[in-house]
Tab-separated table of C-alpha atoms and ligand atoms in Angstrom:
chain	number	residue	atom	x	y	z
A	746	MET	CA	-23.028	31.199	11.477
A	747	SER	CA	-25.747	28.930	12.787
A	748	THR	CA	-26.356	28.522	16.524
A	749	ASN	CA	-26.365	24.754	16.147
A	750	LEU	CA	-22.941	24.693	14.523
A	751	ASP	CA	-21.562	27.175	17.084
A	752	GLN	CA	-22.710	24.926	19.927
A	753	VAL	CA	-21.171	21.832	18.350
A	754	ARG	CA	-17.912	23.719	17.810
A	755	ALA	CA	-17.689	24.933	21.397
A	756	ARG	CA	-18.338	21.455	22.820
A	757	GLU	CA	-15.766	19.939	20.468
A	758	ALA	CA	-13.107	22.509	21.403
A	759	ALA	CA	-13.631	21.852	25.117
A	760	ASN	CA	-13.632	18.064	24.943
A	761	LEU	CA	-11.547	16.768	22.066
A	762	MET	CA	-7.807	16.943	21.483
A	763	HIS	CA	-7.126	19.531	18.827
A	764	THR	CA	-5.807	17.233	16.121
A	765	TYR	CA	-8.100	18.345	13.288
A	766	GLY	CA	-8.527	21.635	11.429
A	767	ARG	CA	-12.218	21.001	10.798
A	768	GLN	CA	-14.363	22.635	8.134
A	769	PRO	CA	-17.409	24.566	9.412
A	770	ALA	CA	-20.050	21.858	9.040
A	771	ALA	CA	-21.518	19.236	11.390
A	772	PHE	CA	-23.317	16.324	9.789
A	773	MET	CA	-26.297	14.416	11.124
A	774	SER	CA	-27.256	11.934	8.413
A	775	GLY	CA	-26.642	10.886	4.858
A	776	THR	CA	-28.049	8.910	1.987
A	777	GLY	CA	-26.282	8.081	-1.279
A	778	VAL	CA	-23.994	10.976	-2.262
A	779	TRP	CA	-25.926	13.418	-0.048
A	780	LEU	CA	-25.259	14.532	3.541
A	781	MET	CA	-27.504	16.587	5.830
A	782	ASP	CA	-26.044	19.002	8.401
A	783	VAL	CA	-27.349	20.006	11.852
A	784	ASP	CA	-29.242	22.911	10.269
A	785	GLY	CA	-30.996	20.724	7.681
A	786	ARG	CA	-28.800	21.851	4.777
A	787	ARG	CA	-27.924	19.305	2.053
A	788	TYR	CA	-24.407	18.791	0.680
A	789	LEU	CA	-23.128	16.662	-2.186
A	790	ASP	CA	-20.319	14.530	-0.740
A	791	ALA	CA	-17.717	14.486	-3.522
A	792	LEU	CA	-15.092	13.141	-1.112
A	793	SER	CA	-16.743	9.997	0.308
A	794	GLY	CA	-15.401	10.887	3.761
A	795	LEU	CA	-11.834	10.670	2.616
A	796	ALA	CA	-12.202	8.142	-0.206
A	797	VAL	CA	-14.101	5.783	2.088
A	798	THR	CA	-17.840	5.478	1.403
A	799	VAL	CA	-17.595	3.835	-2.035
A	800	LEU	CA	-21.306	2.922	-1.967
A	801	GLY	CA	-22.407	6.298	-0.595
A	802	HIS	CA	-24.056	6.886	2.774
A	803	ALA	CA	-26.489	4.441	4.391
A	804	HIS	CA	-26.353	1.917	1.564
A	805	PRO	CA	-29.196	-0.535	2.298
A	806	ALA	CA	-27.094	-3.649	1.575
A	807	VAL	CA	-24.432	-2.573	4.089
A	808	THR	CA	-27.019	-1.480	6.651
A	809	GLN	CA	-28.741	-4.852	6.349
A	810	ALA	CA	-25.497	-6.833	6.583
A	811	VAL	CA	-24.376	-4.882	9.683
A	812	ALA	CA	-27.770	-5.156	11.396
A	813	THR	CA	-28.064	-8.886	10.738
A	814	GLN	CA	-24.508	-9.629	11.877
A	815	ALA	CA	-24.791	-7.355	14.934
A	816	ALA	CA	-27.898	-9.280	15.967
A	817	THR	CA	-26.059	-12.582	15.478
A	818	LEU	CA	-22.444	-12.230	16.720
A	819	VAL	CA	-20.307	-9.110	17.241
A	820	HIS	CA	-17.099	-10.385	18.825
A	821	THR	CA	-15.283	-13.504	19.937
A	822	SER	CA	-11.554	-12.490	19.673
A	823	ASN	CA	-9.098	-13.975	17.228
A	824	LEU	CA	-8.498	-16.959	19.511
A	825	TYR	CA	-11.377	-18.591	17.639
A	826	PHE	CA	-12.594	-19.004	14.070
A	827	THR	CA	-15.395	-16.824	12.732
A	828	GLU	CA	-17.128	-17.379	9.407
A	829	PRO	CA	-17.336	-13.782	8.016
A	830	GLN	CA	-13.550	-13.302	8.420
A	831	ILE	CA	-12.789	-16.464	6.468
A	832	ALA	CA	-15.410	-15.691	3.804
A	833	LEU	CA	-13.944	-12.202	3.326
A	834	ALA	CA	-10.390	-13.555	2.994
A	835	GLU	CA	-11.660	-16.013	0.343
A	836	ARG	CA	-13.364	-13.163	-1.487
A	837	LEU	CA	-10.225	-10.971	-1.360
A	838	ALA	CA	-8.147	-13.848	-2.744
A	839	ALA	CA	-10.630	-14.151	-5.616
A	840	ILE	CA	-10.417	-10.462	-6.551
A	841	THR	CA	-6.601	-10.381	-6.417
A	842	GLY	CA	-6.607	-13.390	-8.757
A	843	TRP	CA	-3.945	-15.028	-6.532
A	844	SER	CA	-4.584	-18.699	-5.818
A	845	ASP	CA	-2.110	-18.602	-2.915
A	846	ALA	CA	-3.281	-15.306	-1.318
A	847	ARG	CA	-3.538	-15.053	2.457
A	848	THR	CA	-4.937	-12.087	4.409
A	849	PHE	CA	-4.369	-10.512	7.820
A	850	PHE	CA	-7.179	-8.232	9.043
A	851	CYS	CA	-6.743	-5.121	11.181
A	852	ASN	CA	-8.634	-1.868	11.737
A	853	SER	CA	-7.164	0.922	9.595
A	854	GLY	CA	-4.840	1.835	6.766
A	855	ALA	CA	-1.922	2.656	9.040
A	856	GLU	CA	-2.275	-0.688	10.789
A	857	ALA	CA	-2.394	-2.496	7.453
A	858	ASN	CA	0.837	-0.814	6.330
A	859	GLU	CA	2.469	-1.369	9.726
A	860	ALA	CA	1.662	-5.087	9.399
A	861	ALA	CA	3.011	-5.102	5.836
A	862	LEU	CA	6.277	-3.500	7.020
A	863	LYS	CA	6.624	-5.995	9.892
A	864	LEU	CA	5.960	-8.835	7.455
A	865	ALA	CA	8.626	-7.480	5.082
A	866	ARG	CA	11.092	-7.181	7.963
A	867	LEU	CA	10.661	-10.850	8.938
A	868	HIS	CA	10.910	-11.844	5.295
A	869	GLY	CA	14.086	-9.769	4.790
A	870	LYS	CA	15.743	-11.161	7.915
A	871	ARG	CA	15.498	-14.653	6.489
A	872	ARG	CA	17.814	-13.454	3.735
A	873	HIS	CA	20.188	-11.366	5.884
A	874	PRO	CA	19.908	-10.330	9.575
A	875	ASP	CA	20.154	-6.634	8.601
A	876	ALA	CA	17.766	-6.718	5.616
A	877	ILE	CA	15.174	-4.499	7.288
A	878	GLU	CA	15.409	-1.399	5.090
A	879	VAL	CA	12.539	0.020	3.061
A	880	VAL	CA	12.538	2.190	-0.058
A	881	ALA	CA	9.493	4.474	-0.343
A	882	LEU	CA	8.542	7.473	-2.482
A	883	SER	CA	8.619	11.182	-1.739
A	884	GLY	CA	5.061	12.472	-1.492
A	885	GLY	CA	3.778	9.043	-0.418
A	886	PHE	CA	1.431	8.760	2.564
A	887	HIS	CA	1.202	5.555	4.566
A	888	GLY	CA	-0.206	6.444	7.996
A	889	ARG	CA	0.535	7.979	11.378
A	890	THR	CA	2.004	5.157	13.474
A	891	LEU	CA	5.729	5.623	14.127
A	892	GLY	CA	6.667	3.124	11.381
A	893	THR	CA	4.207	4.265	8.731
A	894	LEU	CA	4.984	7.900	9.547
A	895	LEU	CA	8.647	7.229	8.802
A	896	ALA	CA	7.602	5.552	5.532
A	897	THR	CA	5.487	8.605	4.646
A	898	GLY	CA	7.484	10.761	2.242
A	899	ASN	CA	6.879	14.104	3.901
A	900	PRO	CA	9.773	15.314	6.104
A	901	ALA	CA	7.659	18.080	7.683
A	902	LYS	CA	5.435	15.389	9.234
A	903	HIS	CA	8.498	13.545	10.642
A	904	ARG	CA	10.172	16.494	12.301
A	905	PRO	CA	8.024	16.892	15.445
A	906	PHE	CA	8.397	13.182	16.254
A	907	ALA	CA	12.048	12.698	15.269
A	908	PRO	CA	14.080	10.587	15.653
A	909	LEU	CA	11.986	7.912	13.962
A	910	GLY	CA	14.839	5.658	12.888
A	911	GLU	CA	16.822	5.369	9.713
A	912	TRP	CA	15.487	2.318	7.957
A	913	VAL	CA	13.509	4.092	5.205
A	914	THR	CA	15.017	5.788	2.135
A	915	HIS	CA	12.803	8.055	0.039
A	916	VAL	CA	13.316	8.580	-3.684
A	917	PRO	CA	11.406	10.920	-6.026
A	918	HIS	CA	8.104	9.362	-7.170
A	919	ASP	CA	8.992	9.792	-10.861
A	920	ASP	CA	12.612	8.629	-10.944
A	921	ALA	CA	12.956	4.955	-11.907
A	922	ALA	CA	16.775	5.099	-11.910
A	923	ALA	CA	16.900	6.574	-8.382
A	924	LEU	CA	14.551	3.862	-7.146
A	925	ASP	CA	16.650	1.149	-8.724
A	926	ALA	CA	19.839	2.619	-7.216
A	927	ALA	CA	18.295	2.845	-3.729
A	928	VAL	CA	17.354	-0.863	-3.622
A	929	GLY	CA	20.200	-3.038	-2.351
A	930	PRO	CA	20.989	-6.255	-0.470
A	931	LEU	CA	19.588	-4.879	2.819
A	932	THR	CA	16.253	-3.762	1.312
A	933	SER	CA	13.303	-5.702	2.718
A	934	ALA	CA	10.593	-3.911	0.708
A	935	VAL	CA	9.677	-1.188	-1.754
A	936	LEU	CA	6.495	0.596	-0.703
A	937	ILE	CA	4.474	2.557	-3.286
A	938	GLU	CA	1.008	3.882	-4.108
A	939	ILE	CA	-0.415	3.553	-7.647
A	940	VAL	CA	-1.827	7.078	-7.350
A	941	GLN	CA	-0.457	9.109	-4.447
A	942	GLY	CA	-3.659	10.236	-2.745
A	943	GLU	CA	-2.654	12.474	0.152
A	944	GLY	CA	0.421	13.527	-1.850
A	945	GLY	CA	-1.861	15.449	-4.245
A	946	VAL	CA	-3.529	12.769	-6.445
A	947	VAL	CA	-0.341	12.043	-8.371
A	948	PRO	CA	-0.348	8.922	-10.599
A	949	LEU	CA	2.793	6.793	-10.450
A	950	PRO	CA	4.573	6.680	-13.828
A	951	GLY	CA	4.431	3.177	-15.360
A	952	ASN	CA	8.219	2.917	-15.664
A	953	VAL	CA	8.592	3.499	-11.899
A	954	LEU	CA	6.125	0.693	-11.163
A	955	ARG	CA	8.110	-1.635	-13.436
A	956	ALA	CA	11.401	-0.477	-11.899
A	957	ALA	CA	10.028	-1.209	-8.424
A	958	ARG	CA	9.060	-4.759	-9.428
A	959	ASP	CA	12.398	-5.401	-11.161
A	960	ALA	CA	14.459	-4.001	-8.273
A	961	CYS	CA	12.581	-6.171	-5.765
A	962	ASP	CA	13.162	-9.249	-7.922
A	963	ARG	CA	16.850	-8.393	-8.251
A	964	VAL	CA	17.493	-8.479	-4.469
A	965	GLY	CA	14.642	-10.672	-3.165
A	966	ALA	CA	12.709	-7.799	-1.543
A	967	LEU	CA	8.906	-7.513	-1.407
A	968	LEU	CA	6.905	-5.067	-3.502
A	969	ILE	CA	4.217	-3.616	-1.222
A	970	VAL	CA	1.459	-1.627	-2.919
A	971	ASP	CA	-0.474	0.621	-0.544
A	972	GLU	CA	-4.028	0.464	-1.936
A	973	VAL	CA	-5.600	2.013	1.151
A	974	GLN	CA	-6.952	4.921	-0.894
A	975	THR	CA	-6.913	3.463	-4.414
A	976	GLY	CA	-8.310	-0.028	-3.734
A	977	VAL	CA	-11.893	-1.359	-3.704
A	978	GLY	CA	-12.731	0.005	-7.150
A	979	ARG	CA	-11.786	3.657	-6.810
A	980	LEU	CA	-9.504	3.600	-9.870
A	981	GLY	CA	-11.922	1.450	-11.904
A	982	SER	CA	-10.413	-1.940	-11.000
A	983	TRP	CA	-10.515	-3.793	-7.683
A	984	PHE	CA	-6.900	-2.753	-7.076
A	985	GLY	CA	-5.046	0.056	-8.811
A	986	TRP	CA	-2.175	-2.236	-9.846
A	987	GLN	CA	-4.578	-4.366	-11.894
A	988	SER	CA	-5.176	-1.549	-14.381
A	989	ALA	CA	-2.005	0.467	-13.900
A	990	LEU	CA	-0.227	-0.206	-17.164
A	991	ASP	CA	-2.981	-0.432	-19.780
A	992	GLY	CA	-4.202	-3.662	-18.273
A	993	VAL	CA	-0.765	-5.346	-18.069
A	994	PRO	CA	-0.524	-5.664	-14.306
A	995	VAL	CA	2.732	-5.573	-12.372
A	996	GLN	CA	1.963	-7.996	-9.560
A	997	PRO	CA	2.882	-6.872	-6.050
A	998	ASP	CA	3.789	-9.344	-3.309
A	999	VAL	CA	1.794	-7.549	-0.632
A	1000	VAL	CA	-1.208	-5.214	-0.834
A	1001	SER	CA	-2.681	-3.087	1.963
A	1002	LEU	CA	-6.356	-2.082	1.979
A	1003	ALA	CA	-8.653	-0.126	4.285
A	1004	LYS	CA	-10.829	2.971	3.644
A	1005	GLY	CA	-13.470	1.760	1.133
A	1006	LEU	CA	-13.494	-1.897	2.138
A	1007	ALA	CA	-16.380	-1.742	4.629
A	1008	ASN	CA	-17.918	1.544	3.373
A	1009	GLY	CA	-16.979	3.467	6.525
A	1010	LEU	CA	-16.691	0.813	9.204
A	1011	PRO	CA	-13.130	0.468	10.521
A	1012	ILE	CA	-11.277	-2.306	8.723
A	1013	GLY	CA	-7.812	-2.823	7.289
A	1014	ALA	CA	-6.351	-5.767	5.421
A	1015	VAL	CA	-2.959	-6.968	4.251
A	1016	ILE	CA	-3.064	-9.485	1.419
A	1017	ALA	CA	0.087	-11.332	0.405
A	1018	ARG	CA	0.963	-14.068	-2.050
A	1019	GLY	CA	3.783	-16.576	-2.489
A	1020	GLU	CA	6.470	-16.715	0.206
A	1021	ALA	CA	5.212	-13.418	1.682
A	1022	ALA	CA	1.851	-15.051	2.467
A	1023	LYS	CA	3.564	-17.590	4.745
A	1024	VAL	CA	5.874	-15.282	6.730
A	1025	PHE	CA	3.743	-14.628	9.830
A	1026	GLU	CA	3.483	-17.418	12.352
A	1027	PRO	CA	1.371	-17.557	15.518
A	1028	GLY	CA	2.539	-14.838	17.924
A	1029	ASP	CA	4.244	-12.664	15.269
A	1030	HIS	CA	1.358	-10.225	14.870
A	1031	ALA	CA	-2.173	-9.807	16.221
A	1032	THR	CA	-5.033	-7.442	16.984
A	1033	THR	CA	-8.055	-7.601	19.271
A	1034	PHE	CA	-10.698	-6.204	16.912
A	1035	GLY	CA	-9.238	-6.980	13.463
A	1036	GLY	CA	-11.437	-9.099	11.228
A	1037	GLY	CA	-14.441	-8.905	13.546
A	1038	PRO	CA	-17.699	-10.405	12.264
A	1039	VAL	CA	-19.567	-7.102	11.779
A	1040	VAL	CA	-16.944	-5.292	9.695
A	1041	CYS	CA	-16.286	-8.412	7.646
A	1042	ALA	CA	-20.002	-8.838	6.946
A	1043	ALA	CA	-20.119	-5.186	5.860
A	1044	ALA	CA	-17.107	-5.671	3.575
A	1045	LEU	CA	-18.657	-8.763	1.993
A	1046	ALA	CA	-21.766	-6.690	1.246
A	1047	VAL	CA	-19.625	-3.925	-0.288
A	1048	LEU	CA	-17.810	-6.352	-2.590
A	1049	ASP	CA	-21.122	-7.995	-3.596
A	1050	VAL	CA	-22.721	-4.664	-4.521
A	1051	ILE	CA	-19.669	-3.498	-6.512
A	1052	GLU	CA	-19.738	-6.720	-8.500
A	1053	ARG	CA	-23.520	-6.985	-8.921
A	1054	GLU	CA	-23.957	-3.367	-10.014
A	1055	GLY	CA	-20.896	-3.207	-12.292
A	1056	LEU	CA	-19.378	-0.364	-10.252
A	1057	LEU	CA	-15.814	-0.948	-11.476
A	1058	GLU	CA	-16.912	-0.071	-15.022
A	1059	ARG	CA	-19.044	2.750	-13.613
A	1060	ALA	CA	-16.000	4.248	-11.840
A	1061	VAL	CA	-14.183	4.399	-15.191
A	1062	GLN	CA	-17.175	6.047	-16.972
A	1063	ALA	CA	-17.980	8.451	-14.157
A	1064	GLY	CA	-14.288	9.388	-13.813
A	1065	ALA	CA	-14.080	10.149	-17.547
A	1066	ARG	CA	-17.254	12.245	-17.329
A	1067	ILE	CA	-15.895	14.244	-14.391
A	1068	SER	CA	-12.495	14.775	-15.939
A	1069	SER	CA	-14.013	16.005	-19.223
A	1070	ALA	CA	-16.373	18.365	-17.339
A	1071	VAL	CA	-13.430	19.752	-15.314
A	1072	THR	CA	-11.491	20.245	-18.555
A	1073	ASP	CA	-14.473	22.338	-19.773
A	1074	LEU	CA	-14.339	24.331	-16.524
A	1075	ALA	CA	-10.634	24.970	-17.164
A	1076	GLY	CA	-11.644	26.605	-20.463
A	1077	ARG	CA	-13.936	29.035	-18.621
A	1078	HIS	CA	-12.101	29.604	-15.320
A	1079	PRO	CA	-8.703	31.295	-15.428
A	1080	LEU	CA	-7.890	29.769	-12.001
A	1081	VAL	CA	-8.199	26.160	-13.214
A	1082	SER	CA	-5.231	24.623	-15.021
A	1083	GLY	CA	-6.614	21.116	-15.572
A	1084	VAL	CA	-7.379	17.770	-13.997
A	1085	ARG	CA	-5.299	14.726	-13.043
A	1086	GLY	CA	-5.962	11.309	-11.543
A	1087	ARG	CA	-7.691	8.071	-12.512
A	1088	GLY	CA	-11.190	6.691	-12.158
A	1089	LEU	CA	-12.938	8.376	-9.248
A	1090	LEU	CA	-9.798	9.798	-7.664
A	1091	GLN	CA	-9.236	13.116	-9.414
A	1092	ALA	CA	-7.706	16.488	-8.610
A	1093	VAL	CA	-8.756	19.803	-10.092
A	1094	THR	CA	-5.444	21.592	-10.528
A	1095	LEU	CA	-5.124	25.363	-10.107
A	1096	HIS	CA	-2.738	28.027	-11.399
A	1097	ALA	CA	-2.451	29.486	-7.874
A	1098	PRO	CA	-2.282	28.083	-4.326
A	1099	ARG	CA	-5.987	28.732	-3.676
A	1100	ALA	CA	-7.331	25.216	-3.100
A	1101	GLY	CA	-8.288	26.120	0.481
A	1102	GLU	CA	-10.428	29.013	-0.760
A	1103	VAL	CA	-12.076	26.812	-3.399
A	1104	THR	CA	-12.825	24.172	-0.746
A	1105	ALA	CA	-14.444	26.791	1.523
A	1106	ALA	CA	-16.472	28.283	-1.358
A	1107	ALA	CA	-17.543	24.773	-2.401
A	1108	LEU	CA	-18.836	24.072	1.111
A	1109	ASP	CA	-20.830	27.310	0.902
A	1110	ALA	CA	-22.229	26.040	-2.402
A	1111	GLY	CA	-23.195	22.702	-0.788
A	1112	LEU	CA	-20.295	20.634	-2.128
A	1113	MET	CA	-17.671	18.703	-0.154
A	1114	VAL	CA	-14.192	18.539	-1.688
A	1115	ASN	CA	-10.782	19.048	-0.088
A	1116	ALA	CA	-7.529	20.908	-0.652
A	1117	VAL	CA	-5.210	17.947	-1.148
A	1118	ALA	CA	-2.370	20.338	-2.085
A	1119	PRO	CA	-2.210	24.138	-2.026
A	1120	ASP	CA	-2.994	24.116	-5.752
A	1121	ALA	CA	-5.122	20.968	-6.070
A	1122	VAL	CA	-8.706	20.183	-5.056
A	1123	ARG	CA	-9.522	16.489	-4.580
A	1124	LEU	CA	-12.674	14.848	-5.941
A	1125	ALA	CA	-13.325	11.284	-4.749
A	1126	PRO	CA	-17.090	10.754	-4.951
A	1127	PRO	CA	-18.822	7.437	-4.235
A	1128	LEU	CA	-18.780	4.863	-7.063
A	1129	ILE	CA	-22.584	5.018	-7.166
A	1130	ILE	CA	-22.667	8.671	-8.287
A	1131	SER	CA	-25.208	9.128	-11.131
A	1132	ASP	CA	-24.819	11.330	-14.210
A	1133	ASP	CA	-27.325	13.824	-12.740
A	1134	GLU	CA	-25.315	13.959	-9.521
A	1135	ILE	CA	-22.112	14.531	-11.516
A	1136	ALA	CA	-23.898	17.457	-13.217
A	1137	ALA	CA	-24.839	18.821	-9.757
A	1138	LEU	CA	-21.237	18.379	-8.571
A	1139	ILE	CA	-19.856	20.285	-11.569
A	1140	ASP	CA	-22.489	23.023	-11.224
A	1141	ARG	CA	-21.556	23.586	-7.556
A	1142	LEU	CA	-17.840	23.497	-8.345
A	1143	ASP	CA	-18.443	26.024	-11.127
A	1144	ARG	CA	-20.171	28.366	-8.646
A	1145	ALA	CA	-17.400	27.912	-6.072
A	1146	LEU	CA	-14.700	28.761	-8.633
A	1147	GLU	CA	-16.686	31.808	-9.735
A	1148	ALA	CA	-16.926	33.000	-6.108
A	1149	VAL	CA	-13.154	32.648	-5.593
A	1150	GLU	CA	-12.332	34.379	-8.891
A	1151	ARG	CA	-14.811	37.177	-8.102
A	1152	LYS	CA	-12.970	37.808	-4.819
A	1153	GLU	CA	-9.753	38.307	-6.747
A	1154	THR	CA	-11.221	40.961	-9.032
A	1155	ALA	CA	-13.285	42.694	-6.299
B	1148	PLP	N1	-2.235	4.820	3.155
B	1148	PLP	C1	-2.837	5.676	2.311
B	1148	PLP	C2	-2.503	5.615	0.856
B	1148	PLP	C3	-3.766	6.605	2.778
B	1148	PLP	O1	-4.350	7.450	1.924
B	1148	PLP	C4	-4.073	6.621	4.160
B	1148	PLP	C5	-5.028	7.598	4.698
B	1148	PLP	O2	-5.327	8.606	4.115
B	1148	PLP	C6	-3.425	5.715	5.005
B	1148	PLP	C7	-2.520	4.821	4.465
B	1148	PLP	C8	-3.723	5.700	6.483
B	1148	PLP	O3	-4.969	5.146	6.676
B	1148	PLP	P1	-5.704	5.345	8.103
B	1148	PLP	O4	-6.031	6.790	8.221
B	1148	PLP	O5	-6.923	4.456	7.998
B	1148	PLP	O6	-4.763	4.872	9.142
């Protein structure tokens, strides 16, 4: 182990709360899909942070936008108007295709979902004073605030913090009838992901998406799509719902965004249409930093580059290339069972719960991936990844799999 990494580790252990099981690497700088560690070693970042840096590291357009805005105006508070926030809301309305879209900006995915849940609660209460309930999916992940933690469909994560309340019902992610049965007169919202990211890169079946829309329409509840991980082009469309059912979109009422929107700067957004767009009134919800000029300028640059460079189409092509290369690996590696996901959110699935070992061997081979489930390794590279870089990714993954399989036979 390197002295530099050992020193970083010791200082971290003494000074930071122990909330993260970190991998043995400390990064200093990055460019494109590549990261450099404290010992000068290069890694291919096939995770984009955690599905964040859609344009790769140190993208010049984002760097320029941040530098220019930081030299102009960093903060005024939301008591006043600022141009980048309004321009970004206009741009988000354009990419949803909703003429009546309105946006609330915050700082993270959890905050975006928390705002969406508060919005749904106010909306539900207009219908009935007790219409505050939410139906969400098992395996879904929505954040770590008390509300979004309760909405997260993973009971093990609830237990240490229980009781969290009883206003969320979880149904299996692939059971349209159970979802329909769970939605009733007191439901304020149905909360779903188009592909469950943290839940293991699990695409939502089309009939469940349709059932969610129909059930919401039946009782007057809001359909909230959590696009924190899937939005901003990762699935090959601006939002996952736009390409979910062979191009026949099921329109949500509310969408949450974060991760990729400002390529790594902290931003979250809730976009709503129709009645949902008009629910919040002054005093109902607020944040000090949300929608600040610098992060909004960065996000505008991200959206410009995605559009100018055709990165939505590129995400589809690159995703297909990766999934076919992983299918080839499955033919050669007994450990690999296949691949699942959409666009540039894919999981290499394994026959055994050895994703942690593959992740560690990949890091040794200079590749960053993560064990999103005991038997699934997540790949979420930047949208700018080239064909040569995909070849390098697959080559390193190949070597990592070989190393893990060799251990088994040794
Ligand atoms: N929603 C989804 C789908 C996510 O994947 C995540 C984070 O992984 C969140 C919400 C929470 O976002 P944040 O970590 O920015 O609070």
